[in-house]
Tab-separated table of C-alpha atoms and ligand atoms in Angstrom:
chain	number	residue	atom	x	y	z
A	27	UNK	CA	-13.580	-84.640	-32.022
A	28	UNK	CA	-16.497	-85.460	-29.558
A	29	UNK	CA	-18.534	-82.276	-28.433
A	30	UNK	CA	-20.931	-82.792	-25.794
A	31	UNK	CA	-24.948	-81.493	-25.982
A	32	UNK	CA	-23.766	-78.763	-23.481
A	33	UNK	CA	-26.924	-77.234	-21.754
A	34	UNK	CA	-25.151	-75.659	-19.177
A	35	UNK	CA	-27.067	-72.073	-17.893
A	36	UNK	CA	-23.738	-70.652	-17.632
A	37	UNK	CA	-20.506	-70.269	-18.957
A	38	UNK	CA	-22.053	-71.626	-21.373
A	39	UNK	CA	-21.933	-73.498	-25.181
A	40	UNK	CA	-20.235	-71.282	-27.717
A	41	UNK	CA	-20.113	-72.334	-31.391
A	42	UNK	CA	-17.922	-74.876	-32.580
A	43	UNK	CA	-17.318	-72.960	-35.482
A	44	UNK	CA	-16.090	-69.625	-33.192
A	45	UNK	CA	-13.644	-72.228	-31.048
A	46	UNK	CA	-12.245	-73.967	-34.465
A	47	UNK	CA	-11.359	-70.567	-35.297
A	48	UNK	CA	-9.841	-69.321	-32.100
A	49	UNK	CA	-8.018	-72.182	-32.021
A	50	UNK	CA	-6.525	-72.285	-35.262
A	51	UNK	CA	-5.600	-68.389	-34.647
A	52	UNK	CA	-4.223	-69.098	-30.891
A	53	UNK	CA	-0.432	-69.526	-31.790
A	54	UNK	CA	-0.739	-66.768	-34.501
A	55	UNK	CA	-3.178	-64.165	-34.352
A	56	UNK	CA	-3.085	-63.286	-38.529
A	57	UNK	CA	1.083	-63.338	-38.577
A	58	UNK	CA	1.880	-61.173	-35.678
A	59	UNK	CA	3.637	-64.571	-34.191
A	60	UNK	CA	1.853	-64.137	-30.858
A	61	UNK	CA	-1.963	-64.998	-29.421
A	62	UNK	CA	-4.874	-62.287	-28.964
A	63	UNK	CA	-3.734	-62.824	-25.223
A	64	UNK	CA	-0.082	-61.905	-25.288
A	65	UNK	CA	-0.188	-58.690	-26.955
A	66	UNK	CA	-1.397	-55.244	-25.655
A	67	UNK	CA	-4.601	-53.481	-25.409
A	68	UNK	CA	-3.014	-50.117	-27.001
A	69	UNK	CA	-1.646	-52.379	-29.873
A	70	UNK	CA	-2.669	-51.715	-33.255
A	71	UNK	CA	-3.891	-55.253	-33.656
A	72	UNK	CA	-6.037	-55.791	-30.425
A	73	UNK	CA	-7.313	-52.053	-30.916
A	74	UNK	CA	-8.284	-53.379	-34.585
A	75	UNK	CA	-10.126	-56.572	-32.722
A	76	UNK	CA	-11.886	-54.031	-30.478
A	77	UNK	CA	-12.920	-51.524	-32.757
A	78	UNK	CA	-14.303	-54.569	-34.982
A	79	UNK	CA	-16.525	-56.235	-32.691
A	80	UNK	CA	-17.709	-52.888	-30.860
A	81	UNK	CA	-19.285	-52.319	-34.711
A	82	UNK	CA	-20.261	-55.528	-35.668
A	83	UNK	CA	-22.373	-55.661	-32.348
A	84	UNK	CA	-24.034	-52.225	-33.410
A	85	UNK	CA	-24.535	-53.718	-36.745
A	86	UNK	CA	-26.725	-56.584	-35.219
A	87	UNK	CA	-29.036	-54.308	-33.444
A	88	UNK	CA	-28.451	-51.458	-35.430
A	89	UNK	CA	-27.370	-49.255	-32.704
A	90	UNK	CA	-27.949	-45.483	-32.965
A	91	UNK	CA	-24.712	-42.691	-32.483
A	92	UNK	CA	-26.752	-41.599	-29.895
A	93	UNK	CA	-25.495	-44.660	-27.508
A	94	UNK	CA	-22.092	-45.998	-26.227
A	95	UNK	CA	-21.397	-49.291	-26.604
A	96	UNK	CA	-18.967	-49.998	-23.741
A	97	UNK	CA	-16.882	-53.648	-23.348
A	98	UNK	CA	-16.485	-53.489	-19.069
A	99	UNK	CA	-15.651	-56.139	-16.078
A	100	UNK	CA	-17.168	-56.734	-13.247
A	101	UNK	CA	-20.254	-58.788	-14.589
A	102	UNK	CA	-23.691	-58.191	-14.745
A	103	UNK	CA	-23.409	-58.064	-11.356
A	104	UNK	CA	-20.865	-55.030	-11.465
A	105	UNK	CA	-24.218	-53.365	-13.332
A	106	UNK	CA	-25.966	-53.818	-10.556
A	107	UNK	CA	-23.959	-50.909	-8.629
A	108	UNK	CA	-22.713	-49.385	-11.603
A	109	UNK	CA	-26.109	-48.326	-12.708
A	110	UNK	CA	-27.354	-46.377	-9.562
A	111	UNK	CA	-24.301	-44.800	-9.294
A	112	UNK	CA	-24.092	-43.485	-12.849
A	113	UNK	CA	-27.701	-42.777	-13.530
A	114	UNK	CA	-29.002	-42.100	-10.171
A	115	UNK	CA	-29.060	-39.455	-6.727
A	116	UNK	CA	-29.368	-41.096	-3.583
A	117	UNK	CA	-32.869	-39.363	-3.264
A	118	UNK	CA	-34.004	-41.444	-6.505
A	119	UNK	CA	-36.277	-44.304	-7.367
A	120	UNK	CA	-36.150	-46.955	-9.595
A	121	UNK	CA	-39.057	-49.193	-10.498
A	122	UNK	CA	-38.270	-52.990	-10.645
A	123	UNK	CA	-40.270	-55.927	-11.426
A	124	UNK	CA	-38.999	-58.854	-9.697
A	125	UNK	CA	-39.380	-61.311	-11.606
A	126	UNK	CA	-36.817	-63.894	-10.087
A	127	UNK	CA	-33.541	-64.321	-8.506
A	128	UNK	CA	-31.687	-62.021	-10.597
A	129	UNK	CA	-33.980	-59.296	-10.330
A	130	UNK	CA	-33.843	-59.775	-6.692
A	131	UNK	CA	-30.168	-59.643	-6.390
A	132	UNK	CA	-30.327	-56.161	-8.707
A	133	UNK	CA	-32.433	-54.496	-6.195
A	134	UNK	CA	-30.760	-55.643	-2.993
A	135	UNK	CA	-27.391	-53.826	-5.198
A	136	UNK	CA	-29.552	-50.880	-5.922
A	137	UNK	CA	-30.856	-50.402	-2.040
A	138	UNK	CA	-27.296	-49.376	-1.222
A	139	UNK	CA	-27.311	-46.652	-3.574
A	140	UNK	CA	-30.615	-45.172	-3.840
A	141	UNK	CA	-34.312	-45.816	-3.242
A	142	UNK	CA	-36.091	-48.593	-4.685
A	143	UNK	CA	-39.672	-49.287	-5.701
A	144	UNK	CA	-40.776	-53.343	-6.173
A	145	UNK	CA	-43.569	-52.325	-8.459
A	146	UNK	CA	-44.786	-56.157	-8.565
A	147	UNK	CA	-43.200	-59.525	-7.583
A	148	UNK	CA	-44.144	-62.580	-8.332
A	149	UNK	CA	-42.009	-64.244	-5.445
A	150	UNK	CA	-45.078	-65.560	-3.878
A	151	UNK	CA	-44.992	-68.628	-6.332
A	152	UNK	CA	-41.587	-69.016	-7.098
A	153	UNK	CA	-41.612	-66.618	-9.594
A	154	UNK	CA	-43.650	-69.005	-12.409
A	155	UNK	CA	-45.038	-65.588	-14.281
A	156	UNK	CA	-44.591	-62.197	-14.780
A	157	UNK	CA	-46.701	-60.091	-12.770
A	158	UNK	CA	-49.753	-58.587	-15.002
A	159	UNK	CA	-49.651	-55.189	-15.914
A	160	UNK	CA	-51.947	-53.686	-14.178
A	161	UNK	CA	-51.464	-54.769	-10.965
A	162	UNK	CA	-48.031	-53.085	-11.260
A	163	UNK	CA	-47.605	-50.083	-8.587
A	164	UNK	CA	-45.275	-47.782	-10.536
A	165	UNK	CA	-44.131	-44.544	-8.903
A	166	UNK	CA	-44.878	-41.751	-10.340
A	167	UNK	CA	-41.224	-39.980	-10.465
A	168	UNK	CA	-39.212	-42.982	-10.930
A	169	UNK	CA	-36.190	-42.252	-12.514
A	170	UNK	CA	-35.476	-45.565	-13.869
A	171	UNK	CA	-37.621	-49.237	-14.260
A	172	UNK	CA	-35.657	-51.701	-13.996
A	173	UNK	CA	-36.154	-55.250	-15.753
A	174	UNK	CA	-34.420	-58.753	-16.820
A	175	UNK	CA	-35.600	-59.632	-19.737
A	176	UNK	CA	-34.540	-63.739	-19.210
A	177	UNK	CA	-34.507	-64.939	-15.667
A	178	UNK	CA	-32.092	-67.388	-16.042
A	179	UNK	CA	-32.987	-69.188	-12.507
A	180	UNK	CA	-36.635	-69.440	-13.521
A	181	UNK	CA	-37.275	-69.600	-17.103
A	182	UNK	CA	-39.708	-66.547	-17.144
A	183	UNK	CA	-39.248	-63.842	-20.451
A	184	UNK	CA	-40.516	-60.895	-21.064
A	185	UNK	CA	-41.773	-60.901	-24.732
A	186	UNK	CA	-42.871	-57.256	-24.665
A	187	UNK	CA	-41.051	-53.968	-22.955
A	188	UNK	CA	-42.768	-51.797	-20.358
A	189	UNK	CA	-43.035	-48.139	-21.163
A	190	UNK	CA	-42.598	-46.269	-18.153
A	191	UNK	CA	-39.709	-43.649	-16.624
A	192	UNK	CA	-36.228	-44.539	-18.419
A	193	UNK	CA	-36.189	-48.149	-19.118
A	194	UNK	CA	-32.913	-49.856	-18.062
A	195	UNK	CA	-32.860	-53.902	-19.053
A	196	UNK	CA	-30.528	-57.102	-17.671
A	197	UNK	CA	-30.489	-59.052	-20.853
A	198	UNK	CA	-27.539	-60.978	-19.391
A	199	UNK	CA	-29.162	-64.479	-20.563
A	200	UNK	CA	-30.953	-63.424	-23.856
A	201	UNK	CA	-29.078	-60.762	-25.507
A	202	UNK	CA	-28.320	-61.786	-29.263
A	203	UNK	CA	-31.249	-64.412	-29.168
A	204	UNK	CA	-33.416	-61.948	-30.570
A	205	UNK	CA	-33.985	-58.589	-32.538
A	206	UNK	CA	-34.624	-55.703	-29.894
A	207	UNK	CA	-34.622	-52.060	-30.893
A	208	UNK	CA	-32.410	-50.468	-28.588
A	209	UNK	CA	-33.924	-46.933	-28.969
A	210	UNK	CA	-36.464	-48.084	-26.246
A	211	UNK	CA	-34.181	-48.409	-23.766
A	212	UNK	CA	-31.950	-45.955	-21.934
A	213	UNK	CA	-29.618	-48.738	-20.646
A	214	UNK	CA	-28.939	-52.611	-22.015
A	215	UNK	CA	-26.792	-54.428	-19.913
A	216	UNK	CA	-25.163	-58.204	-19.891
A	217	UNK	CA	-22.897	-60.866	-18.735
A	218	UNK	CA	-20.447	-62.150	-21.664
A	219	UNK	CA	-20.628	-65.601	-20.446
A	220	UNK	CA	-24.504	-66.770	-20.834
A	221	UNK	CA	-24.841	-65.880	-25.230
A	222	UNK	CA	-21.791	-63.841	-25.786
A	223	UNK	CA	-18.366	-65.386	-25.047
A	224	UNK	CA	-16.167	-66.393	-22.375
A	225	UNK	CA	-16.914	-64.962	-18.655
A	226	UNK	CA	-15.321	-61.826	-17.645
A	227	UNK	CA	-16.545	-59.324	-20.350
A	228	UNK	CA	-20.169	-57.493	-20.070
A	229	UNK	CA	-21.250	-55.463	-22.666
A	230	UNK	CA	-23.259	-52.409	-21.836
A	231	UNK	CA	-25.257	-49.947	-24.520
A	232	UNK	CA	-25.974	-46.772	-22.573
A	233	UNK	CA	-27.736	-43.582	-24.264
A	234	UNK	CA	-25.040	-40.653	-24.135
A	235	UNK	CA	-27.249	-37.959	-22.787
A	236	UNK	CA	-27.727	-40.153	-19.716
A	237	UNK	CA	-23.599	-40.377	-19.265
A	238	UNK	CA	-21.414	-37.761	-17.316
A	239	UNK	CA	-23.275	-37.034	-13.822
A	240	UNK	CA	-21.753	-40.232	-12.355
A	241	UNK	CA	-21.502	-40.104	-8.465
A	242	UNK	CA	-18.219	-38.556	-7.090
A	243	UNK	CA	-17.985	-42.022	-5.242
A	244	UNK	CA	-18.015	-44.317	-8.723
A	245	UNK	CA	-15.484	-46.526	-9.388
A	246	UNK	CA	-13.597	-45.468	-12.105
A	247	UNK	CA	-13.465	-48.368	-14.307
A	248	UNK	CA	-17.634	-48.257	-13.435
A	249	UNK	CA	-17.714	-44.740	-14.652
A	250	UNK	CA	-19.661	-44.830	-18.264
A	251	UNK	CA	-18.334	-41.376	-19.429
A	252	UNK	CA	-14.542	-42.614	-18.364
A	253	UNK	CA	-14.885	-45.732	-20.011
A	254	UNK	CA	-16.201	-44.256	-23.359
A	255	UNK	CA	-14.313	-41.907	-23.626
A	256	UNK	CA	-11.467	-44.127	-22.643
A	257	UNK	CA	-13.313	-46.816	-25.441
A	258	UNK	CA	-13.597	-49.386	-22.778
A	259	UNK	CA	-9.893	-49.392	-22.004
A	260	UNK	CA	-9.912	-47.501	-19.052
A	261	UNK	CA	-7.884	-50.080	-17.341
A	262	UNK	CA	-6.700	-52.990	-19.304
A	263	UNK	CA	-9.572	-54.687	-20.821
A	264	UNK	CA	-10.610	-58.781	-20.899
A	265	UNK	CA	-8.755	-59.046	-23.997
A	266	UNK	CA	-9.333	-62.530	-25.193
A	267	UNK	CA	-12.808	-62.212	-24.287
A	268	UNK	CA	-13.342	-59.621	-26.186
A	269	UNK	CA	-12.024	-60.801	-29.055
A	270	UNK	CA	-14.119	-63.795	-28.995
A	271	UNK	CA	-17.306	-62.265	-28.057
A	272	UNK	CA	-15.940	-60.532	-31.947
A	273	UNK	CA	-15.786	-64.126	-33.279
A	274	UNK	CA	-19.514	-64.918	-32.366
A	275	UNK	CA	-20.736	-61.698	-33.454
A	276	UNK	CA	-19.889	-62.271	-36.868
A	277	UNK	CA	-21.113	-66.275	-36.626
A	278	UNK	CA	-24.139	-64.373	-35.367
A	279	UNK	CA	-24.047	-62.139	-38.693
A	280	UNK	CA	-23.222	-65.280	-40.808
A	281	UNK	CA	-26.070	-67.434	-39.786
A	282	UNK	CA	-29.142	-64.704	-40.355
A	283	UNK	CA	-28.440	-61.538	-37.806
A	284	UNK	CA	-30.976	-61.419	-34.492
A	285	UNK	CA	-34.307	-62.572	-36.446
A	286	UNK	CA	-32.507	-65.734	-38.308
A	287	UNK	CA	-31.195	-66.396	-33.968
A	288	UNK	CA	-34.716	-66.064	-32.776
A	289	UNK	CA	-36.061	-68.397	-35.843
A	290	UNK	CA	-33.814	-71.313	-34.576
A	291	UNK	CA	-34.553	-70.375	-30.403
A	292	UNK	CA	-37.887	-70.537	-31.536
A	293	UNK	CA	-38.027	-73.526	-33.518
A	294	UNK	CA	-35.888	-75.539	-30.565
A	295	UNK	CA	-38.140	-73.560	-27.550
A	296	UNK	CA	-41.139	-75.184	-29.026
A	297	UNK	CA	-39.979	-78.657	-29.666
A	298	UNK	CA	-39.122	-78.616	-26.022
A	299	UNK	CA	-42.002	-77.337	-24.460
A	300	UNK	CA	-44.295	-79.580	-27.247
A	301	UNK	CA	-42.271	-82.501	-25.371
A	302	UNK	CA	-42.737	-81.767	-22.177
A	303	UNK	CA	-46.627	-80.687	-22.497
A	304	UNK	CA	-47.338	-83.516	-24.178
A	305	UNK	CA	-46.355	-85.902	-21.711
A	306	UNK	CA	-48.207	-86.755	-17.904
A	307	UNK	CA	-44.332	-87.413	-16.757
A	308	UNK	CA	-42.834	-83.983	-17.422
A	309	UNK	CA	-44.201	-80.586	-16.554
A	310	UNK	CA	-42.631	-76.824	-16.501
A	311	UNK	CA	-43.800	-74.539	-13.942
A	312	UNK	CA	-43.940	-71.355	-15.909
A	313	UNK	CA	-46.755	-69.972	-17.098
A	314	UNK	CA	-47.083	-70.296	-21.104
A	315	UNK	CA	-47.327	-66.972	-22.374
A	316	UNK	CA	-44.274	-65.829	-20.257
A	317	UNK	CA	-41.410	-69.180	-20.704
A	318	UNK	CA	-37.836	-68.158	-21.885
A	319	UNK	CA	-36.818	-69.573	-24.946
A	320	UNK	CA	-33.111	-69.549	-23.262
A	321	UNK	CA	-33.526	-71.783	-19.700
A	322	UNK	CA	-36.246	-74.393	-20.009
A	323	UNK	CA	-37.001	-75.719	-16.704
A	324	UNK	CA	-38.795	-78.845	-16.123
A	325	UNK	CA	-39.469	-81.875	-13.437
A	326	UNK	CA	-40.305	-85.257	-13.461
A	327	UNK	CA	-43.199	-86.687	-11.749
A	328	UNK	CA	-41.240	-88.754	-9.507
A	329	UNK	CA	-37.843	-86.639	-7.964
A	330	UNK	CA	-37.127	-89.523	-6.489
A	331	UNK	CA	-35.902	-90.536	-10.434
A	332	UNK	CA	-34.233	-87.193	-10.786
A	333	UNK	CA	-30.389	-89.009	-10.571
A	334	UNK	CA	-31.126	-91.786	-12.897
A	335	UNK	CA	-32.434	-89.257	-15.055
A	336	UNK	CA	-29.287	-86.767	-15.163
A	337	UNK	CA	-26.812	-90.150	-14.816
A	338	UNK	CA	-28.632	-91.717	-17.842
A	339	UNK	CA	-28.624	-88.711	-20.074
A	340	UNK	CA	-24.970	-88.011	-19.493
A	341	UNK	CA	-24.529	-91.549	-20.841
A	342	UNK	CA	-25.854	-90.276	-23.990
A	343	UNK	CA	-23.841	-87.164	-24.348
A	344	UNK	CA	-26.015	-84.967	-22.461
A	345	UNK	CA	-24.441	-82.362	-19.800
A	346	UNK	CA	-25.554	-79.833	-17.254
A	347	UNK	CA	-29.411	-80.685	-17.396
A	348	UNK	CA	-29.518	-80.133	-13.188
A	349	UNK	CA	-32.283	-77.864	-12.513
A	350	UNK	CA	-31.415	-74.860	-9.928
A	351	UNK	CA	-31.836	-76.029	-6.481
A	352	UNK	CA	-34.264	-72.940	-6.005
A	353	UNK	CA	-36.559	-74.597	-8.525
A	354	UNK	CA	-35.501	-78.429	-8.420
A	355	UNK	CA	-35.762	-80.944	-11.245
A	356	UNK	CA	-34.141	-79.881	-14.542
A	357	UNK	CA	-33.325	-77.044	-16.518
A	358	UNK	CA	-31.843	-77.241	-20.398
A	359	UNK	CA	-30.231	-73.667	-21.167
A	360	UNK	CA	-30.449	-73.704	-24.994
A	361	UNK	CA	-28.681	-70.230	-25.711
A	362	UNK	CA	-27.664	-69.290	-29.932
A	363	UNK	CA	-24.874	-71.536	-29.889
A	364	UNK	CA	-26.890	-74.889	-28.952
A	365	UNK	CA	-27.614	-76.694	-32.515
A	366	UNK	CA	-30.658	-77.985	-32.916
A	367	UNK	CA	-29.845	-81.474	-32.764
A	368	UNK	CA	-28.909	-81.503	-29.377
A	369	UNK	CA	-32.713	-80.642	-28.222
A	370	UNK	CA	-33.626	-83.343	-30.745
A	371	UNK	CA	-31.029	-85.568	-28.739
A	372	UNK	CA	-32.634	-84.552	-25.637
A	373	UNK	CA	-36.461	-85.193	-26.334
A	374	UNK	CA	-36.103	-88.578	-27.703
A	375	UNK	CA	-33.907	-89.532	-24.456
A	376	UNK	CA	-37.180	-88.035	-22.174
A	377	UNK	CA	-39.382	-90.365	-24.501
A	378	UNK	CA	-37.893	-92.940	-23.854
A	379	UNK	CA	-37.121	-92.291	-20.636
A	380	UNK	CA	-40.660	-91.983	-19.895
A	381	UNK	CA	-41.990	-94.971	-21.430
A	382	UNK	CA	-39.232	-97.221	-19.214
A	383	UNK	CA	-39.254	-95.328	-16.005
A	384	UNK	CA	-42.907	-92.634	-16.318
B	420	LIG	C1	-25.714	-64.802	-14.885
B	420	LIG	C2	-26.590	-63.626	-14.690
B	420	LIG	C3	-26.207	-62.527	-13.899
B	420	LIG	C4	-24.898	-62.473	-13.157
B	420	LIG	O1	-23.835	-62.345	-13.998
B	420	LIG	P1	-22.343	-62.215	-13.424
B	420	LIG	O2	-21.558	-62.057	-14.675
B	420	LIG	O3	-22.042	-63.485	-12.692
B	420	LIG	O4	-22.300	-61.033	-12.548
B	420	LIG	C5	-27.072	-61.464	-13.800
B	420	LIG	N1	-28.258	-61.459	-14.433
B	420	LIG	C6	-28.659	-62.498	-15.191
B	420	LIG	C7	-29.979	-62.441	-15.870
B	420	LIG	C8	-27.840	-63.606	-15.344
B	420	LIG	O5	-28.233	-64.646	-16.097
């Protein structure tokens, strides 16, 4: 069986140990004679499945009873209405920092709904840093700041959380990749399909207290209070992606929790970087203290090289290294599920690639 070093930025890799399972279960989910797709949400099987990966996911961050943990649809970029509407009046503000294309697209969503504050951007220069602290112009009765944490578009992280109004986070690229203690934020949002599972699930953790004033005008299956009380199945629910976003929790659990993830992001983040700052051929426009141990971007000295480049390294196994056209050049997404080994593979191909071509 030949898997590919898969650095796509999303859908993205998911481990090879999660798929061997799902597919050895597919015909005949544990003896009910029928897949985790085929049978129904109210069934005492898929309910089972649900209930299961709803705690094993509270487990990993050690989520308090004082927060939901809902499994919606609509993406991360459901959230983006979803969260004025549940949290907000139209009268009030939420902070953002926009740190890159995501955050941009969040507060265009949010604009609709209520007001919005860009407390700093750093769209000036492509969004290569996050804007320093104290040149941020908070409001002073925001009722939300808004951030995402992994700009998946720009490789920029946050490695620290603001403290300011009720914090409310897009961790749609980095959730799982490292420990984060959820009591600092009033809302945790993200896509299934970046370091989760399959597309069409997005988990969201959502302090209770802040649940149950939605806007007459919500959509139902965007309503927070519905949905939990509903646990997430409102309206049918992405089954089989919930399921598996079950499987990788527990590979998650099995291979050293959130702090034995962000040991191995680490330890692959800096062998990539080391590479590419260590060469006069490569470069990565983000500013050090701020680069995303998820999406590495990079470029070449020469664009012009940029084909042979991708064409070459898909000779040797390697996929999905094509930069956003936003930013150009390359980007390797190296989410949990990435082994090592492929960013090994990688930075001996740009060595050599270098010394032929640099
Ligand atoms: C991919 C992504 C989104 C959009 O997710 P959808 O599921 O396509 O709505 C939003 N925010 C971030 C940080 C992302 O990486």
């Amino acid at each position: 069986m030949a898997r590919t070093h898969n650095f796509s930025a999303g859908p993205a890799a998911l481990p090879t140990e999660v798929l061997a399972q799902a597919s050895e279960e597919m015909l005949d989910y544990e003896g009910s004679g029928m897949s985790v797709m085929e049978m129904s949400h109210r069934s005492k099987t898929f309910v089972g499945i649900a209930a299961q990966a709803e705690q094993d996911l509270r487990d990993l961050f050690s989520v308090s009873d004082d927060y939901h943990v809902l499994f919606l649809q609509g993406g991360a970029t459901g959230q983006f209405a979803g969260i004025p509407l549940n949290l907000t009046e139209a009268d009030d503000t939420i902070d953002f920092i926009d740190t890159g294309a995501w955050s941009k697209k969040a507060i265009k969503e949010a604009g609709k709904y209520c007001n919005v504050n860009v407390a700093a951007s750093s769209s000036a220069t492509n969004y290569d840093h996050i804007p320093a602290v104290a040149d941020w112009q908070l409001s002073d009765n925001a009722k939300l700041m808004h951030v995402c944490s992994n700009e998946t578009i720009g490789g920029v992280q946050f490695k620290d959380f603001p403290e300011h109004a009720t914090l409310v986070a897009d961790m749609s690229s980095d959730i799982l990749s490292r420990p984060v203690n959820v009591d600092r934020f009033g809302l945790i949002y993200a896509g299934a399909q970046k370091n989760i599972g399959p597309a069409g699930l997005t988990v969201v953790m959502v302090r209770k207290d802040l649940c149950g004033a939605a806007r007459g005008i919500t959509p139902t299956f965007l309503d927070y209070a519905v949905q939990a009380n509903a646990d997430s199945m409102s309206n049918t629910p992405p089954t089989y992606s919930w399921y598996l976003a079950g499987l990788v929790f527990q590979w998650v659990k099995a291979n050293g929790g959130l702090a034995g993830m962000e040991a191995k992001n680490q330890a692959k983040a800096d062998l990539l970087y080391n590479a590419i700052d260590s060469s006069n051929f490569y470069s990565a426009p983000v500013a050090k203290a701020d680069r995303s141990a998820m999406n590495v971007p990079f470029t070449l000295a020469d664009d012009a090289l940029d084909g042979e480049f991708l064409a070459q390294a898909e000779a040797r196994g390697m996929f999905n290294l094509k930069g956003h056209r936003s930013v150009g050049g390359m980007r390797a997404s190296i989410y949990n599920a990435v082994p090592l080994e492929s960013v090994q593979a990688l930075v001996t191909f740009m060595g050599e690639f270098e010394n032929e071509r640099g």
